[in-house]
PDB file of C-alpha atoms in Angstrom:
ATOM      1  CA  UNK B   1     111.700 108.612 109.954  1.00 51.00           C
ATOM      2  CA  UNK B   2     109.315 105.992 111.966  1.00 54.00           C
ATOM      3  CA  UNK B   3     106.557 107.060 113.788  1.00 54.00           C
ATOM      4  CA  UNK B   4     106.637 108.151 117.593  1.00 57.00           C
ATOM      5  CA  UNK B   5     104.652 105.601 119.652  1.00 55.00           C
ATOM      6  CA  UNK B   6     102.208 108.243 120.718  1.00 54.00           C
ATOM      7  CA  UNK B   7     101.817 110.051 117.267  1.00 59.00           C
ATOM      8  CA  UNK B   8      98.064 110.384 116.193  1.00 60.00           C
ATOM      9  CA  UNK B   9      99.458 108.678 112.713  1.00 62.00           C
ATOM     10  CA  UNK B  10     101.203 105.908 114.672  1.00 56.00           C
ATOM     11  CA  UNK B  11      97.744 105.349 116.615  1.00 53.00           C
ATOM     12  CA  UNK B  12      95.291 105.695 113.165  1.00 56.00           C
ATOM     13  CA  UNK B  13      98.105 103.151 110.893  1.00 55.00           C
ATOM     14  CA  UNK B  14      99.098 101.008 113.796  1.00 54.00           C
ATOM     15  CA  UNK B  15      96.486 100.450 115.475  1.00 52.00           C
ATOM     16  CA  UNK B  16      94.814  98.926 112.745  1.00 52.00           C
ATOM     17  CA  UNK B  17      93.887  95.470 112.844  1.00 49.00           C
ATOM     18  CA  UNK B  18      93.693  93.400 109.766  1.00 45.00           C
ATOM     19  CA  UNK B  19      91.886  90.518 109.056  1.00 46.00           C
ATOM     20  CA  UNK B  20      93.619  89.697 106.231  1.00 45.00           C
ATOM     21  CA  UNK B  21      96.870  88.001 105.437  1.00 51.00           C
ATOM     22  CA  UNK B  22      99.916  89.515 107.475  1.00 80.00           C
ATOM     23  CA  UNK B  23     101.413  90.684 103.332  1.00 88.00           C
ATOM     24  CA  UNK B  24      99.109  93.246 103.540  1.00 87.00           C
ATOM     25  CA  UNK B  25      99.948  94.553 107.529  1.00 88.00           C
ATOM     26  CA  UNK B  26     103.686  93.991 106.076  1.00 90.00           C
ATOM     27  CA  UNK B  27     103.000  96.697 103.513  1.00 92.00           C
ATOM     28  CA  UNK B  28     101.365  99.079 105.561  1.00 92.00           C
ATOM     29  CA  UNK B  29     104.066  99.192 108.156  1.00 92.00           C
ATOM     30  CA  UNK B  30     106.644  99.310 105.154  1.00 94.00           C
ATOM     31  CA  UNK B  31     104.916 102.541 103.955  1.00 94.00           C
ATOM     32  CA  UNK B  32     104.314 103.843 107.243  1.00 95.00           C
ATOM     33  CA  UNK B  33     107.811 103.683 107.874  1.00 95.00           C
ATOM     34  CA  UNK B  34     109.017 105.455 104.378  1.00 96.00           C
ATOM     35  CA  UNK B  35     106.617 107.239 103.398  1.00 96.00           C
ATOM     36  CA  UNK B  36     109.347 110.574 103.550  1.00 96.00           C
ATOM     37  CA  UNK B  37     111.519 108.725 101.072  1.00 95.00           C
ATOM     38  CA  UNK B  38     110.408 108.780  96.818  1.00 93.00           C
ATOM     39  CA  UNK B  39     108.283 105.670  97.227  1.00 92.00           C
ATOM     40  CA  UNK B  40     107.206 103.932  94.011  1.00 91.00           C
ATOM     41  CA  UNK B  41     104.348 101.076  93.279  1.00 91.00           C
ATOM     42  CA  UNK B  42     107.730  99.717  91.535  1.00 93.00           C
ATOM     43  CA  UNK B  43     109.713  99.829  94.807  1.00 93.00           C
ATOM     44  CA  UNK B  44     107.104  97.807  96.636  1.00 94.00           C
ATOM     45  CA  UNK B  45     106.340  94.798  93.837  1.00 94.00           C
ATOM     46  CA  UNK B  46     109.832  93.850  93.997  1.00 95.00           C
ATOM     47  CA  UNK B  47     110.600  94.093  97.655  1.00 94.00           C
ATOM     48  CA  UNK B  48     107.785  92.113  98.390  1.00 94.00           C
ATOM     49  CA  UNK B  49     108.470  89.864  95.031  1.00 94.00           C
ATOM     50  CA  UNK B  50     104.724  90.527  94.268  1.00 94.00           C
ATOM     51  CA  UNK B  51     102.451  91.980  91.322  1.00 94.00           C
ATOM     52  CA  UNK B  52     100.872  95.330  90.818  1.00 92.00           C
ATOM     53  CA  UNK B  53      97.336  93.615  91.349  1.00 93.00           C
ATOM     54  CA  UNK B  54      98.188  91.970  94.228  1.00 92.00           C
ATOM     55  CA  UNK B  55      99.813  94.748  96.345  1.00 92.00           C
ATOM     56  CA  UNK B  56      96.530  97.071  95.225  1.00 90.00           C
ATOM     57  CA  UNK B  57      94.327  93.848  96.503  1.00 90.00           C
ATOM     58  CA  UNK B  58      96.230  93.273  99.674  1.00 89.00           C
ATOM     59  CA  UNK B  59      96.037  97.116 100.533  1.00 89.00           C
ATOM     60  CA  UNK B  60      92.223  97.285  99.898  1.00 88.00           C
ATOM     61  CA  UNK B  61      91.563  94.440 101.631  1.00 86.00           C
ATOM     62  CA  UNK B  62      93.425  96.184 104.853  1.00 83.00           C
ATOM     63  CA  UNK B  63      92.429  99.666 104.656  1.00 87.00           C
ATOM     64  CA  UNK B  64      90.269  99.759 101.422  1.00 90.00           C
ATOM     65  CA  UNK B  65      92.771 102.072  99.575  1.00 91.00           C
ATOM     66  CA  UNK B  66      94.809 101.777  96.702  1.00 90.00           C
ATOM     67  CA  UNK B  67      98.700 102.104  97.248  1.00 91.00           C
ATOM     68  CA  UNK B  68      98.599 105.677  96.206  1.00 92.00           C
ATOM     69  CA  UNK B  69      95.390 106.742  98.035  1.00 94.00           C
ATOM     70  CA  UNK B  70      97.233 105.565 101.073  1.00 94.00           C
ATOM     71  CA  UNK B  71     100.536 106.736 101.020  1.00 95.00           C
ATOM     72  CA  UNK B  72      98.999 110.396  99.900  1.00 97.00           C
ATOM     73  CA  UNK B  73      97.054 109.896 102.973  1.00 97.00           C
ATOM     74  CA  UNK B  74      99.670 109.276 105.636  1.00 97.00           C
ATOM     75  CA  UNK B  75     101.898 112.319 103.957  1.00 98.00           C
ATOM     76  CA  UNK B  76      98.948 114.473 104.484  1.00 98.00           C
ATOM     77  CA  UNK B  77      98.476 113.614 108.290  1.00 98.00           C
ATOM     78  CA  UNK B  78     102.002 113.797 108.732  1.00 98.00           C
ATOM     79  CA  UNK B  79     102.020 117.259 106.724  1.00 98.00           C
ATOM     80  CA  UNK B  80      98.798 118.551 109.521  1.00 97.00           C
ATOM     81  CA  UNK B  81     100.873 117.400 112.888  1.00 96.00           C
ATOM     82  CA  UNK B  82     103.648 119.052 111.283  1.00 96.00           C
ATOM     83  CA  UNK B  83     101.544 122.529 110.483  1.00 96.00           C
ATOM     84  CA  UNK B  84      99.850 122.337 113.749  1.00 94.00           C
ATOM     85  CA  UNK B  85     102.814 121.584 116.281  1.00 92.00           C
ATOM     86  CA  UNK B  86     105.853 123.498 114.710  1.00 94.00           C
ATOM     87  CA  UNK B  87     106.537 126.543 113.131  1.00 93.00           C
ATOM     88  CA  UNK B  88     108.026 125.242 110.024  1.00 96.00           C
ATOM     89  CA  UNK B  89     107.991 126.434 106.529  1.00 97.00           C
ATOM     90  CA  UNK B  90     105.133 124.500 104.358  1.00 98.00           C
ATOM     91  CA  UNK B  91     108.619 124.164 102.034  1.00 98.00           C
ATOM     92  CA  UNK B  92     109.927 122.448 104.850  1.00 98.00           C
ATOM     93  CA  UNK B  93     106.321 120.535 105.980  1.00 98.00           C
ATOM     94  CA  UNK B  94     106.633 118.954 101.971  1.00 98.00           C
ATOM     95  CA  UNK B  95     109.517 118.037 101.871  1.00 97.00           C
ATOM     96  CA  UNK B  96     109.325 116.512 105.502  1.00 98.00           C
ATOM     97  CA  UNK B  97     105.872 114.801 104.792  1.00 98.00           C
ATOM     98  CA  UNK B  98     107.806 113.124 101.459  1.00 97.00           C
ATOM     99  CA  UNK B  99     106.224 115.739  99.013  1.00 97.00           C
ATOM    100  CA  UNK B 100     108.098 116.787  96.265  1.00 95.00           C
ATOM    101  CA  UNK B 101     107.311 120.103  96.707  1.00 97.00           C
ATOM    102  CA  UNK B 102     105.555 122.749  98.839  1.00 97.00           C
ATOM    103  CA  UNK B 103     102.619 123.182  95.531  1.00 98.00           C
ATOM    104  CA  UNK B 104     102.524 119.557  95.161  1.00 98.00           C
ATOM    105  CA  UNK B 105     101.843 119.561  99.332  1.00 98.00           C
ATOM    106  CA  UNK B 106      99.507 122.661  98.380  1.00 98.00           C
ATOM    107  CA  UNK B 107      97.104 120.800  95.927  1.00 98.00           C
ATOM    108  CA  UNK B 108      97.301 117.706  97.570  1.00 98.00           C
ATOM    109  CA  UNK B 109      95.824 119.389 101.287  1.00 98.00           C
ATOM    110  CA  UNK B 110      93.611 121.724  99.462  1.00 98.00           C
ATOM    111  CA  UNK B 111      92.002 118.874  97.619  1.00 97.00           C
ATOM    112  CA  UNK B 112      91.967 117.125 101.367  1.00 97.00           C
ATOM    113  CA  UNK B 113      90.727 120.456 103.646  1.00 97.00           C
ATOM    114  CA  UNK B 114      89.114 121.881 101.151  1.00 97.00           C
ATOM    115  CA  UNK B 115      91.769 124.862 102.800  1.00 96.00           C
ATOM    116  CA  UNK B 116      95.704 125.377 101.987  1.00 97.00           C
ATOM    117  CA  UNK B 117      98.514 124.354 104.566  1.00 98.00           C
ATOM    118  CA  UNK B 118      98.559 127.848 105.662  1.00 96.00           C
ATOM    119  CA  UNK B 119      95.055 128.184 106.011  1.00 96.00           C
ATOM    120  CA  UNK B 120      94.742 125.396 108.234  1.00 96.00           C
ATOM    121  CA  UNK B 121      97.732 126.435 109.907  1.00 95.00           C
ATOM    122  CA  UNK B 122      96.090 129.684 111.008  1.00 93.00           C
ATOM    123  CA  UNK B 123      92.805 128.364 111.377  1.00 92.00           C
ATOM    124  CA  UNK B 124      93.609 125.721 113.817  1.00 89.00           C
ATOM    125  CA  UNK B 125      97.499 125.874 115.078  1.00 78.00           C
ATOM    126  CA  UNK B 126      95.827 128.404 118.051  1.00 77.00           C
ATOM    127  CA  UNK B 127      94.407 125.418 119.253  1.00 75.00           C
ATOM    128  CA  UNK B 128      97.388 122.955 119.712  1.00 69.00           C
ATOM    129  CA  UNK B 129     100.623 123.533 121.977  1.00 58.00           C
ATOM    130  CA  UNK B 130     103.595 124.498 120.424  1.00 55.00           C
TER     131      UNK B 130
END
């Protein structure tokens, strides 16, 4: 699934503008644009027929995050819009968001919000339009 034009995500990872080499803008939109499927550091060495320390280098030097850091990242904001502007299941939120699971999604956005998905969901979903 890409991300809409007007999607807070789309704005925060697109908008972005790099100064480095366009490798490391090629990555981000690559992740951007899977991050629902089972990406692994693996999968992105050889598509981009580069090393371990370079793809780390190239992503700190665009958004100064590790491969991981950012890929949990985008899952998480995807994971919020999706708690905030539908009614879904947090099952259905994880497994939407590329989480494995809804306690994988669970630890991960607790360890984020300091609050679980349905926490935040109640907490703040009042506030956004349905």
């Amino acid at each position: 699934m890409k991300l809409r034009n007007n999607s807070s995500l789309h704005k925060l990872f697109y908008g972005l503008k790099s100064p480095n080499l366009p490798l490391g803008d090629e990555i981000i939109k690559y992740i951007n644009d899977h991050f629902q499927e089972d990406i692994r550091v693996n999968d992105i060495t050889k598509k981009f027929n580069i090393s371990h320390v370079t793809l780390n280098r190239q992503l700190r030097q665009s958004n100064n995050m590790s491969m991981g850091k950012y890929l949990k990242l985008v899952r998480l904001m995807h994971a919020r819009e999706l708690l905030l502007s539908t009614n879904k299941s947090i099952e259905l939120v994880a497994f939407e968001s590329g989480f494995s699971n809804a306690r994988v999604l669970n630890r991960n956005f607790r360890e984020w919000k300091r609050k679980t998905p349905t926490e935040y969901r109640n907490e703040f979903s009042t506030y956004f339009i349905r």
